[in-house]
mmCIF file of C-alpha atoms and ligand atoms in Angstrom:
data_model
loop_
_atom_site.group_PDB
_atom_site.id
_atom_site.type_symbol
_atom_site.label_atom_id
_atom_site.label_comp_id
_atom_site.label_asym_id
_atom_site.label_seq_id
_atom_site.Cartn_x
_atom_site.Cartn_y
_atom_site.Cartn_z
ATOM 1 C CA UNK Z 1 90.824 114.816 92.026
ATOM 2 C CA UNK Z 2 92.971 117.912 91.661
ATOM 3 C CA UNK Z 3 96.544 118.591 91.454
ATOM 4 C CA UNK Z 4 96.284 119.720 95.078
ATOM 5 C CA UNK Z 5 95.437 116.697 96.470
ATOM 6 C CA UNK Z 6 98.609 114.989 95.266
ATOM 7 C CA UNK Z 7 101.167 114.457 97.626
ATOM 8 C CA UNK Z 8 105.306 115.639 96.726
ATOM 9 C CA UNK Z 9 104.909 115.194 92.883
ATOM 10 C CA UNK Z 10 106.203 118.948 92.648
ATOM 11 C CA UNK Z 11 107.983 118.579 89.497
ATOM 12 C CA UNK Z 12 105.525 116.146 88.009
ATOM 13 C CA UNK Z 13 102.551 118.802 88.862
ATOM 14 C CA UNK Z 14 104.597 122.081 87.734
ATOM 15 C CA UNK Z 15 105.830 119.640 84.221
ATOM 16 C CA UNK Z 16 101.881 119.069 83.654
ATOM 17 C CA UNK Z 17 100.283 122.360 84.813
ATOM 18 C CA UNK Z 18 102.827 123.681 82.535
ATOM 19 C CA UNK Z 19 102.094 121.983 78.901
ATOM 20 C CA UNK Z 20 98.511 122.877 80.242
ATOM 21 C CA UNK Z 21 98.954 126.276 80.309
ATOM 22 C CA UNK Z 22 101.144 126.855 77.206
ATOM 23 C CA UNK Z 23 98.607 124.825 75.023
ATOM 24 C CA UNK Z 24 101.891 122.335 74.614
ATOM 25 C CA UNK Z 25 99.796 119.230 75.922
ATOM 26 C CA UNK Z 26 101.050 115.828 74.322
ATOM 27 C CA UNK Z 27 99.516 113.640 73.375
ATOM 28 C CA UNK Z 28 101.341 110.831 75.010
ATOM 29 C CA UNK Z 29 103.323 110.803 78.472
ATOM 30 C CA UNK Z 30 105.164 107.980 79.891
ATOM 31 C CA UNK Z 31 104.630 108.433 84.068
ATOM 32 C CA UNK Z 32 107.904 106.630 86.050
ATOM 33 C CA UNK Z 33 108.171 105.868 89.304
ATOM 34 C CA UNK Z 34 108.138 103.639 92.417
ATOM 35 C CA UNK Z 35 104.347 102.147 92.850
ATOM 36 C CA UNK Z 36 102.481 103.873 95.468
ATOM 37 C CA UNK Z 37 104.409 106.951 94.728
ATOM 38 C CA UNK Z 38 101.375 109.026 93.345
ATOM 39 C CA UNK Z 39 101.515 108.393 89.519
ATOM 40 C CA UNK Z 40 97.473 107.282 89.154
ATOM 41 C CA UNK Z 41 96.405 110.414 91.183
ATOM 42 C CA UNK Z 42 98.485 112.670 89.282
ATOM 43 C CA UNK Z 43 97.115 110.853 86.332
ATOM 44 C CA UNK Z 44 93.295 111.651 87.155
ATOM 45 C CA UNK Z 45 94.186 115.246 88.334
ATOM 46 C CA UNK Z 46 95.795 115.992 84.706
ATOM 47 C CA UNK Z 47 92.705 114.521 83.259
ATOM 48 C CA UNK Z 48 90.275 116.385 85.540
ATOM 49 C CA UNK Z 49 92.523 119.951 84.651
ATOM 50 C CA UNK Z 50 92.214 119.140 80.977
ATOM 51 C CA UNK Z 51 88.359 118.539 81.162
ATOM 52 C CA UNK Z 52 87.665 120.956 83.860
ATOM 53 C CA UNK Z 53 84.625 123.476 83.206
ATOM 54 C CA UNK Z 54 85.743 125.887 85.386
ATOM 55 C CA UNK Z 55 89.645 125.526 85.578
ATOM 56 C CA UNK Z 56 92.216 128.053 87.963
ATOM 57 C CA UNK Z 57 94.658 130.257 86.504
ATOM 58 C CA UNK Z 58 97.277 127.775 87.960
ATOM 59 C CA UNK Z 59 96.134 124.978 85.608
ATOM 60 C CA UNK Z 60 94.533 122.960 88.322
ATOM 61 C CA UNK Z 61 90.761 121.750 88.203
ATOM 62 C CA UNK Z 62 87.905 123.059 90.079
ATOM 63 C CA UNK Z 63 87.078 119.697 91.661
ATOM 64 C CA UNK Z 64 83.326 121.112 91.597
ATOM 65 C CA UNK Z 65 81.714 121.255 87.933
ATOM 66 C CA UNK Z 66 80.426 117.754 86.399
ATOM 67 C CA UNK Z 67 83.316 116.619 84.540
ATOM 68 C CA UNK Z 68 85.422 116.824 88.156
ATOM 69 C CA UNK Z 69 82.795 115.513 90.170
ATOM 70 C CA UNK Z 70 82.642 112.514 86.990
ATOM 71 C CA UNK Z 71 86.370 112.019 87.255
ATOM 72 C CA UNK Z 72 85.915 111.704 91.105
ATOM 73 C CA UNK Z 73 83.516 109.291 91.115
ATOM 74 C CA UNK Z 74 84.838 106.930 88.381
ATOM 75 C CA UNK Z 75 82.156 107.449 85.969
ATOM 76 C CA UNK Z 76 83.655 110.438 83.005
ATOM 77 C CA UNK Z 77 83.128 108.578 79.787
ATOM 78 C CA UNK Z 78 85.665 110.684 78.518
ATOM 79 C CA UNK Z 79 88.328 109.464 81.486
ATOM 80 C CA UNK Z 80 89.201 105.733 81.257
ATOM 81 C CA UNK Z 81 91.557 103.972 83.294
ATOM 82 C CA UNK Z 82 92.258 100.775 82.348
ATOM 83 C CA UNK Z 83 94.509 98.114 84.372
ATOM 84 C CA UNK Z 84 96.107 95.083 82.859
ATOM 85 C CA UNK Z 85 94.251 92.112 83.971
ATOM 86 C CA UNK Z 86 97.076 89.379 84.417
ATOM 87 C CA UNK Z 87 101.036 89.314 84.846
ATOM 88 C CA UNK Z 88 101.149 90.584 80.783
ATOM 89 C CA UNK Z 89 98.999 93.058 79.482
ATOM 90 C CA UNK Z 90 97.024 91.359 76.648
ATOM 91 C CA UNK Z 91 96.803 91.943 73.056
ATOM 92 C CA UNK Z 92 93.126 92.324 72.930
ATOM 93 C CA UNK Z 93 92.735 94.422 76.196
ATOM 94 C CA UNK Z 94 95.140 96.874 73.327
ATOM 95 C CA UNK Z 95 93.144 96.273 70.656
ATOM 96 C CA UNK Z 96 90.125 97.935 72.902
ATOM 97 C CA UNK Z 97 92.242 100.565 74.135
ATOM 98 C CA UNK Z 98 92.993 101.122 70.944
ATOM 99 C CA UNK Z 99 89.416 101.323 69.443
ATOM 100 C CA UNK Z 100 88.407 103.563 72.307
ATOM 101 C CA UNK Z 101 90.890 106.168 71.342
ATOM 102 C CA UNK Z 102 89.427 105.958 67.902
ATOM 103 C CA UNK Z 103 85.604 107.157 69.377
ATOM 104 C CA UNK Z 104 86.018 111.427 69.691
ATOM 105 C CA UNK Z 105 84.910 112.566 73.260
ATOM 106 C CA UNK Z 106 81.273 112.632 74.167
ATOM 107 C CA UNK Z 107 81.437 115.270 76.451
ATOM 108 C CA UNK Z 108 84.316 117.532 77.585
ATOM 109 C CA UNK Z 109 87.304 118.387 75.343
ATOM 110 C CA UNK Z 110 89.725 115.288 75.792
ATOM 111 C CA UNK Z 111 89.619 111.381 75.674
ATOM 112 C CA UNK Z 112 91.841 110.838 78.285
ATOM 113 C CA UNK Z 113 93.191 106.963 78.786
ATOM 114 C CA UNK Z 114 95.393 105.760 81.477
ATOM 115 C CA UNK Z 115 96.911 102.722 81.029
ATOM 116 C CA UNK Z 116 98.503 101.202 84.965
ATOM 117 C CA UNK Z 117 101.581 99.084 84.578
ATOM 118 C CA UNK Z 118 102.730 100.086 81.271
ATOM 119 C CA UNK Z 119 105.800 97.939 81.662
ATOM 120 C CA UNK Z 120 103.614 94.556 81.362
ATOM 121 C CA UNK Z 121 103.299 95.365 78.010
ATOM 122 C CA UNK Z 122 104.869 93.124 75.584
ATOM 123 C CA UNK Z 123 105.971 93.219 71.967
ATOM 124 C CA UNK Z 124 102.608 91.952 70.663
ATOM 125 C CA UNK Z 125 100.290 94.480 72.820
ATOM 126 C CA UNK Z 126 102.512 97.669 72.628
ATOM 127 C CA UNK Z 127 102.254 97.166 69.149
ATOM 128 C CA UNK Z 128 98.551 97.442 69.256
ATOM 129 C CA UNK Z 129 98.375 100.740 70.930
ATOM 130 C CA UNK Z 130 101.781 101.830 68.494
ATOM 131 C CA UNK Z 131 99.141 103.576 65.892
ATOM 132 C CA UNK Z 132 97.807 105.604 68.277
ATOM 133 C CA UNK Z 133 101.422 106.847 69.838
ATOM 134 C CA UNK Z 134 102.487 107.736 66.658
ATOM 135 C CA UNK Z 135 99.464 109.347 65.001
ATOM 136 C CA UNK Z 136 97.396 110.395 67.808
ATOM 137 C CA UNK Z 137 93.570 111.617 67.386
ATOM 138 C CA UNK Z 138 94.205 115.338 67.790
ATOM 139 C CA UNK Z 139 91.646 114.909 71.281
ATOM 140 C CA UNK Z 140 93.339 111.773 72.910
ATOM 141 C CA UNK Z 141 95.767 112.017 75.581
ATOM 142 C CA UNK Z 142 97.198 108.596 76.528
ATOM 143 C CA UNK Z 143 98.707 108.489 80.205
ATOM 144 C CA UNK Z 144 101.297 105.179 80.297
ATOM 145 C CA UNK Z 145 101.947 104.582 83.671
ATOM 146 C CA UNK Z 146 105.151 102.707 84.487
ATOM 147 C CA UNK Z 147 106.874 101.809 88.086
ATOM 148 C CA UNK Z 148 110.733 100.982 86.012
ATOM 149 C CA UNK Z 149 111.673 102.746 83.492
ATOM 150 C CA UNK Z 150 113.999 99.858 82.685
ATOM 151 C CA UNK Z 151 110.947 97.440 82.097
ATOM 152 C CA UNK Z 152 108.904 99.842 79.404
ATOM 153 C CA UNK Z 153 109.607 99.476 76.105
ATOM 154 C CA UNK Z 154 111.647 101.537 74.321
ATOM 155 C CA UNK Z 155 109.332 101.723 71.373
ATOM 156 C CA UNK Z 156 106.732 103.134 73.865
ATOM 157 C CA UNK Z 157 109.498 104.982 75.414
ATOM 158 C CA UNK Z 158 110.747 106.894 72.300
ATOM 159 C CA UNK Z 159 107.116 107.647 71.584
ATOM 160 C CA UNK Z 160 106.141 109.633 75.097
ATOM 161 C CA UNK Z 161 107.286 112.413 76.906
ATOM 162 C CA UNK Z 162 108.331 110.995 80.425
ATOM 163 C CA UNK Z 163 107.184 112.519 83.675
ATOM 164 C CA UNK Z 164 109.509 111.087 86.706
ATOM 165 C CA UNK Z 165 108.384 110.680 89.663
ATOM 166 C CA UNK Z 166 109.977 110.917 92.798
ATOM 167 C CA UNK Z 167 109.272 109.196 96.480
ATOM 168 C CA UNK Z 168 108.789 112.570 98.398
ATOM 169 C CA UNK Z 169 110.210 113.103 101.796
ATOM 170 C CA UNK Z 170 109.079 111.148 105.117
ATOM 171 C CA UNK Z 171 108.823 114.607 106.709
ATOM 172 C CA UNK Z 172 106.670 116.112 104.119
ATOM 173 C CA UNK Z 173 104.479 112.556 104.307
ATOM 174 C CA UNK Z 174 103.903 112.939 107.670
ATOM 175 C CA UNK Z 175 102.958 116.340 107.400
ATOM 176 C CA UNK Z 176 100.387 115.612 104.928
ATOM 177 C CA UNK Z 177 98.974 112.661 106.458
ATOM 178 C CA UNK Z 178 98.433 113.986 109.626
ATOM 179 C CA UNK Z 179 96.914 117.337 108.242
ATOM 180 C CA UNK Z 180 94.417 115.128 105.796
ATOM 181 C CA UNK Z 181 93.440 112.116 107.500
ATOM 182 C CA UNK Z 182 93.705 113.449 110.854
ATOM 183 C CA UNK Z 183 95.746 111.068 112.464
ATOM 184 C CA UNK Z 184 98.668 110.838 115.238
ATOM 185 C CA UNK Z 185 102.061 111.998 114.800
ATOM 186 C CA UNK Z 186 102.931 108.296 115.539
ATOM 187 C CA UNK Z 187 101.005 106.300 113.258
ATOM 188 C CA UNK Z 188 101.567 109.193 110.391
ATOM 189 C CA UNK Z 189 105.703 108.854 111.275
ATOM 190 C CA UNK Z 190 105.603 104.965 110.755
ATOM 191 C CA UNK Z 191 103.515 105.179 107.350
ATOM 192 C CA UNK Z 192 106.085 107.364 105.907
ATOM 193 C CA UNK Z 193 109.039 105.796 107.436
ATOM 194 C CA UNK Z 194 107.455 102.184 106.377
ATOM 195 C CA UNK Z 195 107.152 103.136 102.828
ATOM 196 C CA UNK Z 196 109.876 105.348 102.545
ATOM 197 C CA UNK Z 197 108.017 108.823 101.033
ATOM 198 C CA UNK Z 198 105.917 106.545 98.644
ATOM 199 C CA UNK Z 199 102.153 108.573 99.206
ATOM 200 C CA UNK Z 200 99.667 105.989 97.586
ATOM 201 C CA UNK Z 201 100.686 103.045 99.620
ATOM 202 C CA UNK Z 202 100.522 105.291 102.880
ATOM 203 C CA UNK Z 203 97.152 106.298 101.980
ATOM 204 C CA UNK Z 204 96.126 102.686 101.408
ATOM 205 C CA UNK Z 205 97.675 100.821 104.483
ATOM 206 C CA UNK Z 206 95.689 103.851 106.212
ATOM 207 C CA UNK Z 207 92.650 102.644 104.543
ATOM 208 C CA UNK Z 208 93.783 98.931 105.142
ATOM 209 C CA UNK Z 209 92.650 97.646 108.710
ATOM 210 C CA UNK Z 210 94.133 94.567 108.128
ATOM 211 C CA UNK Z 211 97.596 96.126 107.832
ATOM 212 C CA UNK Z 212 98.863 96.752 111.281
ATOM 213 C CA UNK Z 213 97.181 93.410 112.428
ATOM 214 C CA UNK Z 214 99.532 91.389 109.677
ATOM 215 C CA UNK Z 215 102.308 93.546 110.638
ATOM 216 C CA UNK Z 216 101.784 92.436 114.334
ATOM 217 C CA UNK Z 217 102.138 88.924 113.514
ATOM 218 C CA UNK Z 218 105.188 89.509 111.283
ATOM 219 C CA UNK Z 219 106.745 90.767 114.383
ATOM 220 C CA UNK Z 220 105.489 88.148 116.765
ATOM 221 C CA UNK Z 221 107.410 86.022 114.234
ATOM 222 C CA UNK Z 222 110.045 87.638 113.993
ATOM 223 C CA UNK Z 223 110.829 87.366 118.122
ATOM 224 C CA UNK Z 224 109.953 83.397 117.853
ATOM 225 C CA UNK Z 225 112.923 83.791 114.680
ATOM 226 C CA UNK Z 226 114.963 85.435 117.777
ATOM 227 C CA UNK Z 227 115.335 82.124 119.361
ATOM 228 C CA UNK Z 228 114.338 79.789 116.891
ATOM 229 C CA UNK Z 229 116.995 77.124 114.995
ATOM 230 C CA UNK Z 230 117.086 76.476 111.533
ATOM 231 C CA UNK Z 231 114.916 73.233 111.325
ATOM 232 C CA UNK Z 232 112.297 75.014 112.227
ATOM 233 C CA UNK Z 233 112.645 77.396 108.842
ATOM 234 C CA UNK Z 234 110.099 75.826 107.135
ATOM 235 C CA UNK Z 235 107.495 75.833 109.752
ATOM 236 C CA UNK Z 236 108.415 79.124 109.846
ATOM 237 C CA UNK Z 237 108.076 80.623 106.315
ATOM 238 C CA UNK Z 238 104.595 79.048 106.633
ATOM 239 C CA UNK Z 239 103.505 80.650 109.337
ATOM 240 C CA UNK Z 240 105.130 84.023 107.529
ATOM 241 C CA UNK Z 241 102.503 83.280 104.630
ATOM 242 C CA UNK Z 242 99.730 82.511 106.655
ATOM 243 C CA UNK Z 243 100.179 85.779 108.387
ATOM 244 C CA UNK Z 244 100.416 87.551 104.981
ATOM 245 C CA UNK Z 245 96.874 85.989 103.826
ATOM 246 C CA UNK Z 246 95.029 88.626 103.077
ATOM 247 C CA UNK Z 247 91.631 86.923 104.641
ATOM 248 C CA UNK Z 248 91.061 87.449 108.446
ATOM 249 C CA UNK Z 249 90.628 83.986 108.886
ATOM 250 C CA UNK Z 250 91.746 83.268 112.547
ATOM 251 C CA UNK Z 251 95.572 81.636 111.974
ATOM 252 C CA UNK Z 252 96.241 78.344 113.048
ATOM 253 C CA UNK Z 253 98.837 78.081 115.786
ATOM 254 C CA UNK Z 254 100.587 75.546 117.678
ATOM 255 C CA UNK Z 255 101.353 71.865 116.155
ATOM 256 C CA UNK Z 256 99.590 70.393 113.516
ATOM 257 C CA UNK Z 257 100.419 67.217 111.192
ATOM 258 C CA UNK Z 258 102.214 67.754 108.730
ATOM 259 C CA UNK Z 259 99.531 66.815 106.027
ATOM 260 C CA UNK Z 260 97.286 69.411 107.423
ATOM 261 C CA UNK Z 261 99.978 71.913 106.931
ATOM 262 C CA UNK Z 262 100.478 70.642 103.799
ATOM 263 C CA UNK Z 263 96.944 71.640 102.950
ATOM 264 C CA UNK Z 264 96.760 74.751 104.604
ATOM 265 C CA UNK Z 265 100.296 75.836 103.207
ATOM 266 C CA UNK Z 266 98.778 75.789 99.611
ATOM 267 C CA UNK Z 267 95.614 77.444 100.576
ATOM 268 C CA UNK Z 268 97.892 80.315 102.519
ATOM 269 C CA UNK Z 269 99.944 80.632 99.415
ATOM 270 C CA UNK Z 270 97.206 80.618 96.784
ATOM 271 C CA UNK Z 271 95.435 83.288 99.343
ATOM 272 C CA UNK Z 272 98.772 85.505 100.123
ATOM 273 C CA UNK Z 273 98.852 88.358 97.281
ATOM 274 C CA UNK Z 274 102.634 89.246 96.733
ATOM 275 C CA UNK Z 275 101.500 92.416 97.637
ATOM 276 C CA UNK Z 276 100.986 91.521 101.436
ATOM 277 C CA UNK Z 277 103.910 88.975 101.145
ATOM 278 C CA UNK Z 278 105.981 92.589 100.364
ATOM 279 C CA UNK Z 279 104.721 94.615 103.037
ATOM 280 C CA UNK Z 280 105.368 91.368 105.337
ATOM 281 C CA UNK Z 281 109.456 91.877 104.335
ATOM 282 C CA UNK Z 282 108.939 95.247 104.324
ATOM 283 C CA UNK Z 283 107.563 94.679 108.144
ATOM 284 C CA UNK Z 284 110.850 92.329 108.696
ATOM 285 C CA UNK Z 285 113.343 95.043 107.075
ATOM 286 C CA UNK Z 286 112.336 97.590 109.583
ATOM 287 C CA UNK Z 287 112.593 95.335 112.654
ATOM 288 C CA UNK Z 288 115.858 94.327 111.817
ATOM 289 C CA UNK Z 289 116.879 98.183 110.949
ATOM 290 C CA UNK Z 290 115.717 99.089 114.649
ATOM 291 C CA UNK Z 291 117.191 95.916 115.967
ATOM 292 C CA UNK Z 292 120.490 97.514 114.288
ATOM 293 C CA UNK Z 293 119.848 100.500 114.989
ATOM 294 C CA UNK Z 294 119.670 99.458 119.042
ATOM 295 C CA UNK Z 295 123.157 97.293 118.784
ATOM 296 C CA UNK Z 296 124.913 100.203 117.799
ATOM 297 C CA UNK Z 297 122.855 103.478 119.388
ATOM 298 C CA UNK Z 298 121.959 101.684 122.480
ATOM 299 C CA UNK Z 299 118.426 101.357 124.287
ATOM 300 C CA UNK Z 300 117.548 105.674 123.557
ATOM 301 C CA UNK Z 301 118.185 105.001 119.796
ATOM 302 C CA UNK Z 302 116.064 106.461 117.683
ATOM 303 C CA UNK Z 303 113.654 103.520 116.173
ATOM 304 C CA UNK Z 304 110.926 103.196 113.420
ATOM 305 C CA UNK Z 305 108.678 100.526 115.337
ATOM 306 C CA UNK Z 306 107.467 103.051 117.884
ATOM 307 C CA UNK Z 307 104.892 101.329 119.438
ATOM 308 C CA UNK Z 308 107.401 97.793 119.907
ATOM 309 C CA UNK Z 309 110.087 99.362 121.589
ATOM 310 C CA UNK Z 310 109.580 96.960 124.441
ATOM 311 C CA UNK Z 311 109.913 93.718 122.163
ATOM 312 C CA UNK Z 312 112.790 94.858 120.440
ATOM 313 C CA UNK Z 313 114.290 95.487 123.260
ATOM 314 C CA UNK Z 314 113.839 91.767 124.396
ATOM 315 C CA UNK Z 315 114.568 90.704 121.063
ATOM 316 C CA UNK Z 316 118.008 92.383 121.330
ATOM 317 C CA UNK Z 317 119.914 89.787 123.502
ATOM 318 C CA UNK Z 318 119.305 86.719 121.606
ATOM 319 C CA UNK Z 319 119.915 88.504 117.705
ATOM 320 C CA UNK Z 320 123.767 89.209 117.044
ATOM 321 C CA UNK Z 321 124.863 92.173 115.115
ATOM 322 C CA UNK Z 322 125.900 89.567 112.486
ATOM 323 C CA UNK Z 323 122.959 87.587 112.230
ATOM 324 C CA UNK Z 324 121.193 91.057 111.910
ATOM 325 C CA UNK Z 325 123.091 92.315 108.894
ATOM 326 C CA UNK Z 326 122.816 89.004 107.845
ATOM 327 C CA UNK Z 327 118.926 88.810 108.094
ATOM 328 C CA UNK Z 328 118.933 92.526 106.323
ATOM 329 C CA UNK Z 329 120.859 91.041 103.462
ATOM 330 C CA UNK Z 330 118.460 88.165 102.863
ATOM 331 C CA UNK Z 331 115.326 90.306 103.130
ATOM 332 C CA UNK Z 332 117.260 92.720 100.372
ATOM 333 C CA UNK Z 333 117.789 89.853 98.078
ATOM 334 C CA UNK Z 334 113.941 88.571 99.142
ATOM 335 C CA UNK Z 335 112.503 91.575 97.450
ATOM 336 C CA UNK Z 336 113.978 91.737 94.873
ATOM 337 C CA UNK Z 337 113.427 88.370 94.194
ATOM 338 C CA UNK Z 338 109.803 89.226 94.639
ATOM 339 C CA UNK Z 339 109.671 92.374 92.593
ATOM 340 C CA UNK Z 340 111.320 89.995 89.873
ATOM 341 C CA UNK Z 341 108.397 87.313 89.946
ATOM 342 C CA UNK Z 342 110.235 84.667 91.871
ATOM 343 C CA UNK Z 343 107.937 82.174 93.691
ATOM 344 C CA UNK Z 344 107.237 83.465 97.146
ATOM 345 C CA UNK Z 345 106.992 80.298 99.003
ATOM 346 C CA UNK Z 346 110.754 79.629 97.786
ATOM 347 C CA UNK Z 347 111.536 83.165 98.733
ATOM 348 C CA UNK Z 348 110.376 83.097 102.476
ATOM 349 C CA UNK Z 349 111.762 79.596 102.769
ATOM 350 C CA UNK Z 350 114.769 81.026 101.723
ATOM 351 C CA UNK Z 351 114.709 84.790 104.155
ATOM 352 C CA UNK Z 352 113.738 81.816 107.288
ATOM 353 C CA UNK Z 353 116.999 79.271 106.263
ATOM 354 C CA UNK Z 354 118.953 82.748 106.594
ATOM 355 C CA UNK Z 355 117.923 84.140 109.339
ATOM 356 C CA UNK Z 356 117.895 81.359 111.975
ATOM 357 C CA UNK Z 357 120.344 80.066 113.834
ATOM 358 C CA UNK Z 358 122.045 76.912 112.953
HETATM 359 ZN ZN1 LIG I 1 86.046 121.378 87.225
#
């Protein structure tokens, strides 16, 4: 993992290379930015240039020597990433992080801890890890990663030195997606369109096969929405879930009682992670933006859904301009909703009562 692998962090890389090379390294940085946007590789690389046997003149890490190679493959004991394991990170998952920080490095020259999420912290746990922010073992480097700034702490806050980071440009995306996983121009424009510059969540839906067949039955959905009245929102919002489960379990279509979808509903919800119930909206917002996009450019317009030009323009008739802006609206409010913990069976009941006709 080396600075060079990370994707449009420019600032982020030149801030860390930086402290690097003028021996200025702190001893506790507060990473912000979108998720997906590149803050745990940039984390790894910084710990692989600090540890690095053999590091470049540039401050970046060799990626060959054992503590890269270690970092790579998960297994430094030096390196530790650590992820909160529910909604809140807990006290005692703190407490160890804590402790850990106490034990000097066994190998290479820095104990290096990453902690995702920062911003599940609470009261109770930040003030476990507090100590070690203020009077930090002279070899620890704590790495608080954070996707809203708004959400950490502002005891952890005042304690770090913050690194933004920024969603880089689809352009650039593409470039680099295409150049390192050797894929189409096509596919490479609609990851970086789809997630708007943000490089980790390219990278995974790339590594995801399951994306682009959920996304295909978002979309089938979202033509049935084309024609479909509002009684039918329920049905629906189910069907959106289903299609969001992130098992491959064949879905269930056509009629069934309404006990059995009862059942199934609470299976599909229990099964749908809000992470795939995101990417679902996500798959909605962009049909609607080409849908929009059609209305007002006509049938040449420039679209995002490349390879459903031919749908949407079927689609086109039966949606209104009105009902589109309307349907973007929702899906706005939907993720937010979802980014703010709101129950996602309410929230796609909710996008469906929108967005069909009544
Ligand atoms: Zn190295």
């Amino acid at each position: 993992m080396k600075f060079d692998d990370v994707i449009g962090q420019e600032f982020a890389v030149k801030v860390l290379k930086h402290s690097i090379g003028s021996d200025a390294v702190s001893h506790a940085y507060l990473f912000a930015g979108l998720e997906g946007v590149g803050k745990t590789t940039t984390a790894l690389a910084f710990a692989a240039a600090l540890n690095c046997e053999h590091r470049a003149e540039d401050g970046d890490s060799c990626g060959e020597c054992w503590s890269c190679r270690a970092i790579t493959e998960a297994r430094h004991p030096d390196v530790e990433l650590i992820a909160p394991e529910t909604e809140q990170t807990k006290i005692d998952q703190m407490r160890e992080m804590r402790r850990r920080a106490m034990f000097p490095p066994i190998r290479s020259p820095w104990k290096v801890l990453v902690l995702e999420r920062a911003e599940t912290l609470n009261d109770d746990s930040a003030s476990a890890i507090l100590k070690i922010l203020e009077e930090p073992p002279s070899y620890a480097v704590l790495l608080l990663l954070t996707r809203n700034m708004s959400l950490a702490l502002s005891t952890i806050v005042s304690r770090c030195q913050v690194v933004r980071f920024r969603q880089s440009s689809a352009d650039v995306l593409r470039a680099a997606l295409q150049e390192r996983f050797n894929i189409d121009e096509e596919k490479a424009d609609f990851l970086s369109r789809y997630t708007e510059g943000r490089v980790g969540e390219a990278i995974s839906l790339l590594e995801d096969e399951a994306f682009f067949a959920r996304r295909d039955a978002i979309l089938n959905l979202a033509q049935l929405a084309a024609s479909a009245e509002k009684p039918l929102a329920l049905r629906l919002a189910e069907e959106f879930r289903k299609s969001c489960a992130p098992s491959d379990k064949p879905k269930k279509k056509g009629k069934s009682a309404p006990a059995a979808g009862a059942e199934d509903d609470a299976e599909a919800s229990a099964k749908s992670g809000r992470r795939e119930i995101r990417q679902g909206l996500d798959s909605l917002v962009l049909w609607y933006r080409d849908l929009l996009s059609l209305a007002l450019l006509g049938p040449d317009a420039p679209v995002i859904n490349l390879d459903k030009r031919e749908d949407l323009a079927k689609a086109l008739p039966s949606v209104s301009r009105e009902r589109t802006r309307s349907a973007l609206a929702s899906l706005t409010w939907a993720k937010r909703a979802l980014a703010g913990n709101a129950n996602p069976q309410l929230i796609t009941e909710v996008v469906m009562m929108r967005i069909l006709r009544g």
